C-alpha positions as a printed Julia matrix, in Angstrom:
411×3 Matrix{Float64}:
 -24.91   -6.56   12.46
 -22.57   -9.66   11.14
 -19.47   -8.22   10.63
 -18.29  -11.62    9.86
 -18.85  -11.25    5.94
 -16.62   -8.45    5.38
 -13.23  -10.35    6.43
 -11.12  -12.61    3.83
 -10.24  -15.73    5.41
  -6.09  -15.85    4.26
  -5.03  -19.63    4.63
  -1.11  -21.05    4.66
   0.18  -23.39    2.21
   3.45  -25.13    3.33
   3.63  -26.86   -0.57
   1.13  -27.87   -3.11
  -0.98  -30.52   -0.88
  -1.6   -27.65    1.65
  -1.97  -25.23   -1.28
  -5.13  -27.66   -2.59
  -6.49  -27.82    0.93
  -7.16  -24.81    1.68
  -8.65  -23.64   -1.17
 -10.52  -26.49   -1.35
 -11.88  -26.11    2.02
 -13.02  -22.03    2.05
  -9.91  -19.65    2.27
 -10.7   -16.44   -0.19
  -6.58  -15.98   -0.27
  -3.34  -18.32    0.48
   0.04  -17.13    1.53
   3.41  -18.88    0.53
   7.07  -18.55   -0.39
   9.35  -19.65   -2.97
  12.75  -20.87   -2.08
  14.21  -17.79   -0.76
  13.05  -14.82    1.8
  10.12  -17.03    3.67
   9.89  -17.24    7.12
   9.48  -21.02    7.05
  12.56  -22.39    5.54
  11.78  -25.72    6.46
   8.36  -26.02    5.01
   8.12  -27.6     1.41
   7.95  -23.89   -0.39
   7.68  -23.4    -3.93
  10.17  -23.24   -6.58
   9.4   -21.07   -9.87
   7.9   -24.02  -11.65
   5.28  -24.65   -8.45
   4.82  -20.95   -8.12
   3.7   -20.3   -11.39
   1.71  -23.38  -11.43
  -0.04  -22.3    -8.12
  -0.93  -19.1    -9.06
  -2.88  -20.69  -11.85
  -4.69  -23.45   -9.39
  -5.58  -20.65   -7.26
  -6.47  -17.58   -9.87
  -8.53  -20.41  -11.73
 -10.91  -20.91   -8.49
 -11.12  -17.11   -7.68
  -8.37  -17.2    -4.53
  -5.47  -14.32   -4.18
  -2.04  -15.62   -3.73
   0.11  -13.78   -1.33
   4.14  -14.49   -1.55
   6.23  -13.82    1.55
   9.42  -11.57    1.42
   9.89  -11.13    4.69
  13.13  -11.98    6.17
  16.07   -9.89    7.29
  17.54   -8.63    4.04
  21.46   -8.26    3.77
  22.91   -6.41    0.67
  23.45   -9.58   -1.45
  19.84  -10.59   -0.61
  18.83   -6.98   -2.18
  20.85   -7.66   -4.93
  19.24  -10.79   -5.8
  15.51   -9.35   -5.21
  14.73   -7.54   -7.76
  14.66  -10.79  -10.59
  12.31  -12.87   -8.17
  10.18   -9.72   -8.3
   9.99   -9.32  -11.94
   9.31  -13.26  -11.67
   6.23  -12.81   -9.3
   5.11   -9.67  -11.2
   5.12  -11.66  -14.36
   3.32  -14.82  -13.15
   0.67  -12.6   -11.85
   1.12  -12.61   -8.04
  -1.61  -10.76   -6.13
   1.09   -9.5    -2.88
   4.1    -9.82   -1.8
   4.59   -9.84    2.24
   7.66   -7.47    3.16
   9.49   -6.59    6.23
  12.38   -4.62    5.08
  12.12   -1.01    3.53
  14.45   -1.78    0.66
  12.3    -4.69   -0.51
   8.96   -2.59   -0.01
  10.92   -0.38   -2.48
  12.43   -2.64   -4.83
   9.0    -4.28   -4.88
   7.18   -0.89   -6.21
   9.77   -0.8    -8.37
  10.0    -4.08  -10.0
   6.6    -5.98   -9.56
   4.17   -2.33  -10.11
   1.21   -4.86  -10.86
   1.85   -6.85   -7.54
   0.27   -5.22   -4.48
   3.02   -4.69   -1.12
   1.99   -5.92    2.31
   3.85   -5.01    5.16
   4.69   -8.41    7.34
   4.34   -8.62   10.96
   7.61   -8.57   11.44
   7.78   -4.9    10.97
   5.67   -4.39   14.43
   3.65   -1.96   12.85
   1.76   -0.47   16.16
   0.1     2.98   15.61
  -1.56    5.1    13.15
   1.45    7.57   11.8
   3.5     4.02   11.05
   0.8     2.45    8.8
   0.26    5.67    7.19
   3.88    6.09    6.17
   4.03    2.66    4.95
   1.14    3.44    3.0
   2.52    6.08    1.28
   5.67    4.26    0.27
   3.32    2.22   -1.76
   1.65   -0.52    0.62
  -1.94   -1.19    0.33
  -2.09   -3.5     3.32
  -0.68   -4.05    7.04
  -0.45   -7.5     8.43
  -0.33   -5.31   12.54
   2.22   -6.19   15.11
   0.43   -9.76   17.06
   0.54   -7.49   20.86
  -2.22   -4.89   19.51
  -5.8    -5.18   21.86
  -8.76   -4.92   19.6
  -9.06   -1.79   21.35
  -5.73   -0.5    19.79
  -6.48   -1.8    16.8
  -9.71    0.17   16.74
  -8.07    3.23   17.4
  -5.76    2.66   14.76
  -8.05    1.89   12.39
 -10.12    5.21   13.68
  -7.21    7.73   12.99
  -6.28    5.75    9.55
  -9.89    6.43    8.19
  -9.75   10.36    9.95
  -6.77   10.51    7.76
  -8.02    9.71    4.64
  -6.19    6.25    4.75
  -7.82    3.52    3.2
  -4.71    0.99    3.96
  -5.93   -2.61    5.0
  -5.57   -3.84    8.23
  -4.14   -7.49    8.59
  -4.26   -9.78   11.64
  -3.67  -13.32   12.86
  -6.11  -15.14   14.16
  -5.32  -18.63   14.68
  -1.92  -20.76   15.27
   1.23  -20.69   17.06
   2.74  -17.66   18.54
   6.51  -16.56   19.36
   7.67  -15.13   22.73
   9.58  -12.51   20.94
   8.12   -9.23   19.78
   6.04  -10.11   16.63
   8.18  -12.77   16.07
  11.57  -11.08   15.87
  13.58  -13.13   18.31
  17.4   -13.75   18.47
  17.49  -16.92   20.97
  17.58  -19.44   18.17
  21.08  -17.41   16.24
  22.19  -17.01   19.43
  22.27  -20.28   21.3
  22.17  -22.84   18.02
  24.1   -20.93   15.37
  23.87  -18.03   13.37
  22.84  -19.7     9.94
  19.45  -20.83   12.22
  18.05  -17.15   12.82
  14.5   -16.96   13.09
  13.99  -13.53   11.35
  15.45  -15.2     8.43
  13.37  -18.49    8.72
  15.45  -21.27   10.16
  14.3   -20.91   13.94
  15.25  -23.93   15.64
  12.38  -22.86   18.09
  14.2   -22.78   21.93
  11.43  -21.18   22.96
   9.76  -24.32   23.33
  12.56  -26.02   24.91
  12.51  -26.91   28.71
  13.73  -24.17   31.1
  14.64  -23.74   34.68
  15.32  -20.03   35.58
  17.56  -18.47   38.27
  17.65  -14.86   37.87
  19.6   -13.61   41.04
  20.11   -9.8    40.37
  16.4    -9.08   41.14
  15.46  -10.46   44.54
  12.51   -8.46   45.34
  10.82   -9.24   41.85
  10.04  -13.23   41.78
   8.77  -14.89   38.55
   6.06  -17.49   39.35
   7.15  -20.43   37.31
   5.17  -23.72   36.9
   6.79  -26.9    36.31
   6.77  -30.72   36.43
   9.69  -32.84   36.81
  10.65  -32.09   33.36
  11.08  -28.5    33.82
   9.2   -25.12   32.79
   8.32  -24.22   29.44
   7.94  -20.0    30.31
   9.04  -18.82   27.2
   6.48  -21.27   25.17
   3.33  -19.31   24.32
   0.15  -20.82   23.79
  -1.61  -20.83   20.86
  -4.39  -18.25   19.45
  -7.38  -19.03   18.42
 -10.35  -16.26   17.93
 -12.9   -18.39   16.19
 -15.52  -16.96   18.6
 -14.55  -13.66   18.11
 -14.62  -12.62   14.71
 -17.2   -10.02   14.56
 -14.9    -8.69   17.08
 -12.03   -8.37   15.1
 -14.04   -7.09   12.06
 -15.66   -4.5    13.94
 -12.56   -3.51   15.18
 -11.08   -2.83   11.43
  -9.89   -5.86   10.55
  -9.83   -6.5     6.67
  -8.12  -10.12    6.68
  -7.69  -12.87    9.22
  -4.94  -15.23    8.75
  -4.16  -18.59    9.77
  -0.6   -19.55   11.03
   0.74  -22.93    9.78
   3.17  -23.22    6.85
   5.05  -25.77    8.44
   1.7   -27.8     9.04
   0.26  -30.64    7.0
  -2.92  -30.79    4.42
  -5.19  -31.86    7.14
  -4.48  -29.43    9.74
  -4.6   -26.52    6.96
  -8.16  -28.5     5.59
  -9.02  -28.48    8.99
  -8.31  -25.06   10.44
  -9.51  -23.51    7.14
 -12.72  -25.34    7.55
 -13.52  -23.98   10.75
 -13.22  -20.89   10.16
 -14.85  -21.02    6.97
 -17.93  -22.28    8.5
 -18.42  -19.64   10.87
 -17.45  -16.47    8.57
 -20.51  -18.05    6.75
 -22.64  -17.62    9.71
 -22.7   -21.04   11.92
 -22.05  -21.17   15.43
 -18.39  -21.3    16.46
 -19.22  -24.02   19.68
 -20.04  -26.42   16.34
 -16.5   -26.08   15.22
 -14.44  -25.89   18.15
 -14.18  -29.31   18.83
 -12.71  -29.61   15.14
  -9.82  -26.98   16.2
  -9.23  -29.2    19.64
  -9.11  -32.18   17.67
  -5.78  -30.89   15.27
  -2.32  -30.7    16.55
  -2.24  -27.54   18.9
  -0.91  -25.8    22.15
  -3.45  -24.44   24.98
  -5.54  -22.21   23.28
  -5.91  -18.47   24.07
  -6.66  -15.22   22.37
  -3.61  -13.27   22.63
  -3.1    -9.71   23.37
  -6.79   -9.2    21.91
  -8.32   -8.5    25.17
  -5.34   -7.71   27.03
  -4.78  -10.49   28.58
  -2.08  -12.91   27.23
  -1.87  -16.34   28.73
   1.43  -18.65   29.01
   1.39  -22.3    28.1
   1.13  -24.14   31.95
   3.95  -26.75   31.4
   3.43  -28.5    27.93
   6.22  -28.89   24.96
   4.19  -30.79   22.76
   1.47  -30.51   20.75
  -1.89  -32.2    21.62
  -3.86  -33.33   18.41
  -6.67  -35.73   18.68
  -6.72  -36.48   15.06
  -4.6   -38.57   12.77
  -5.24  -38.58    8.65
  -5.54  -41.73    7.72
  -6.85  -41.49    3.74
  -7.51  -38.85    1.42
 -10.54  -39.71   -1.02
 -10.01  -39.93   -4.69
 -13.4   -40.48   -5.73
 -16.72  -42.8    -5.17
 -19.56  -44.54   -7.25
 -22.44  -45.9    -5.93
 -21.79  -49.61   -5.08
 -25.78  -50.76   -5.84
 -28.49  -48.92   -7.56
 -30.68  -46.93   -5.2
 -28.78  -48.56   -2.1
 -27.59  -45.47   -0.53
 -24.28  -47.39   -0.23
 -21.11  -45.84   -2.16
 -18.07  -47.75   -2.78
 -15.08  -45.64   -2.28
 -11.42  -45.04   -3.86
  -8.86  -43.17   -1.19
  -5.29  -43.0    -1.34
  -3.96  -44.27    2.21
  -1.86  -42.39    4.89
  -2.12  -44.11    7.89
  -3.02  -47.3     8.89
  -7.14  -47.8     9.93
  -8.37  -51.37    9.66
 -11.81  -52.31    9.49
 -14.05  -51.68   12.67
 -12.48  -48.22   13.3
 -14.91  -45.27   13.28
 -13.88  -43.28   10.1
 -14.1   -39.12   11.08
 -14.93  -36.91    7.42
 -13.79  -33.38    6.62
 -15.3   -32.44    3.51
 -16.41  -28.47    2.36
 -19.31  -27.54    3.0
 -20.94  -30.4     5.08
 -21.43  -30.9     8.87
 -18.61  -33.38   10.37
 -20.12  -37.19    9.82
 -18.76  -40.66   10.59
 -18.83  -43.93    9.8
 -17.43  -47.61   10.42
 -14.67  -48.6     8.42
 -15.95  -52.18    7.19
 -13.98  -54.5     4.19
 -10.86  -53.04    2.73
  -9.75  -54.11   -0.58
  -5.86  -53.15   -2.1
  -5.21  -51.76   -5.69
  -1.99  -54.9    -6.35
  -0.26  -53.66   -9.45
  -1.01  -56.06  -12.09
  -3.3   -57.83   -9.77
  -6.19  -55.13   -9.54
  -8.12  -55.2    -6.31
  -7.21  -57.48   -3.29
  -8.49  -58.01    0.04
  -6.58  -56.38    2.62
  -6.48  -56.69    6.59
  -6.33  -53.11    6.73
  -5.51  -49.89    5.19
  -1.93  -49.87    5.41
   0.76  -48.83    2.75
   1.19  -44.81    2.64
   0.13  -43.58   -0.66
  -1.4   -47.01   -1.76
  -4.88  -47.02   -2.57
  -7.54  -48.87   -1.3
 -11.46  -49.01   -1.52
 -14.39  -49.76    0.58
 -18.16  -49.18    0.89
 -19.47  -45.9     2.45
 -22.68  -44.68    3.49
 -22.4   -41.66    1.97
 -20.66  -39.92   -1.37
 -16.83  -39.12   -0.72
 -15.56  -36.88   -3.37
 -12.23  -35.75   -4.71
 -10.06  -34.21   -1.37
 -12.45  -35.3     1.28
 -10.06  -35.91    4.14
 -10.51  -39.28    6.57
  -9.31  -39.09    9.96
  -9.29  -41.74   12.99
């Protein structure tokens, strides 16, 4: 049985461009934050006008919008929250993601038409807790990241036995935190209280270079792999479950979540696209190479199979692809020639002779050699150019196939 068909694909939207990419490349739902109470304070995020537009844009394309309200909540936060919740209810947000009990209760009171999802920050690891949240009005639990598939299956079995139909969501791809479900004090303790990870402003000290000396436990040594720069014992590998989606669905997961609200539009497009193709029945091996080309640390399957692995010693992300342009449109260059004139907006430099890789929804990965390029110069029209080199300027060139609006062009 292909369980994948039952899974919702939930993609991150750190800003409007990422929102459009996630939807275009196959997300069933997106999650994003307003200007407060989101766990990715450094993302673009959405002011109220942008959020209103985002909901309308997503709903017009049959995509749900989940809004994060899952930071630590102090009394002053809960004093301000009702107005924001009423706004979310008014503009038609589909769900709020909360970690605080007070925020959950306020959401049920002030946003009665908005579903409540319990964040992974709440670290739900058992059926009793999941059922308790359901009784308080939650319709979905974003499971703790430390659960194995076997434990998720047992949790689902117990919920079903108790007649509790609360949905289960799990992270399937992206960066993992060394702390339990992301609840960490390192940033606030080592940098500044204002840079709290639990308030969405983490400085990621777990990714720094560390040298560990523990003098009080001589009989419990910790093996450490190090290079000349030091060790990365706190830096977790990234999660990738592309080849195991049937297992997630069989365990009772309803929604798979891609981490990455601090990532750019190309990352969101590429990862969403790969998971969409596999959910639609394609071989994961075909699309794994595309995930390898995005920015990432070494991949692992996290805790799902009882064997989480650690970053072997890489502070930086690996990335093999560079976004060079986004397609605006294309038109036949000559009748029946099979050649198209493509119009694009530049993001990074590319020059004649480069091999361009094209990411397009519903299509296999395609490549072509970039030939002569023209740039749109104000008051002068299209002028020959040595390369695509000016960010956000428009260029055109010939391509051997049609490029559609929003297609991603990479080196």
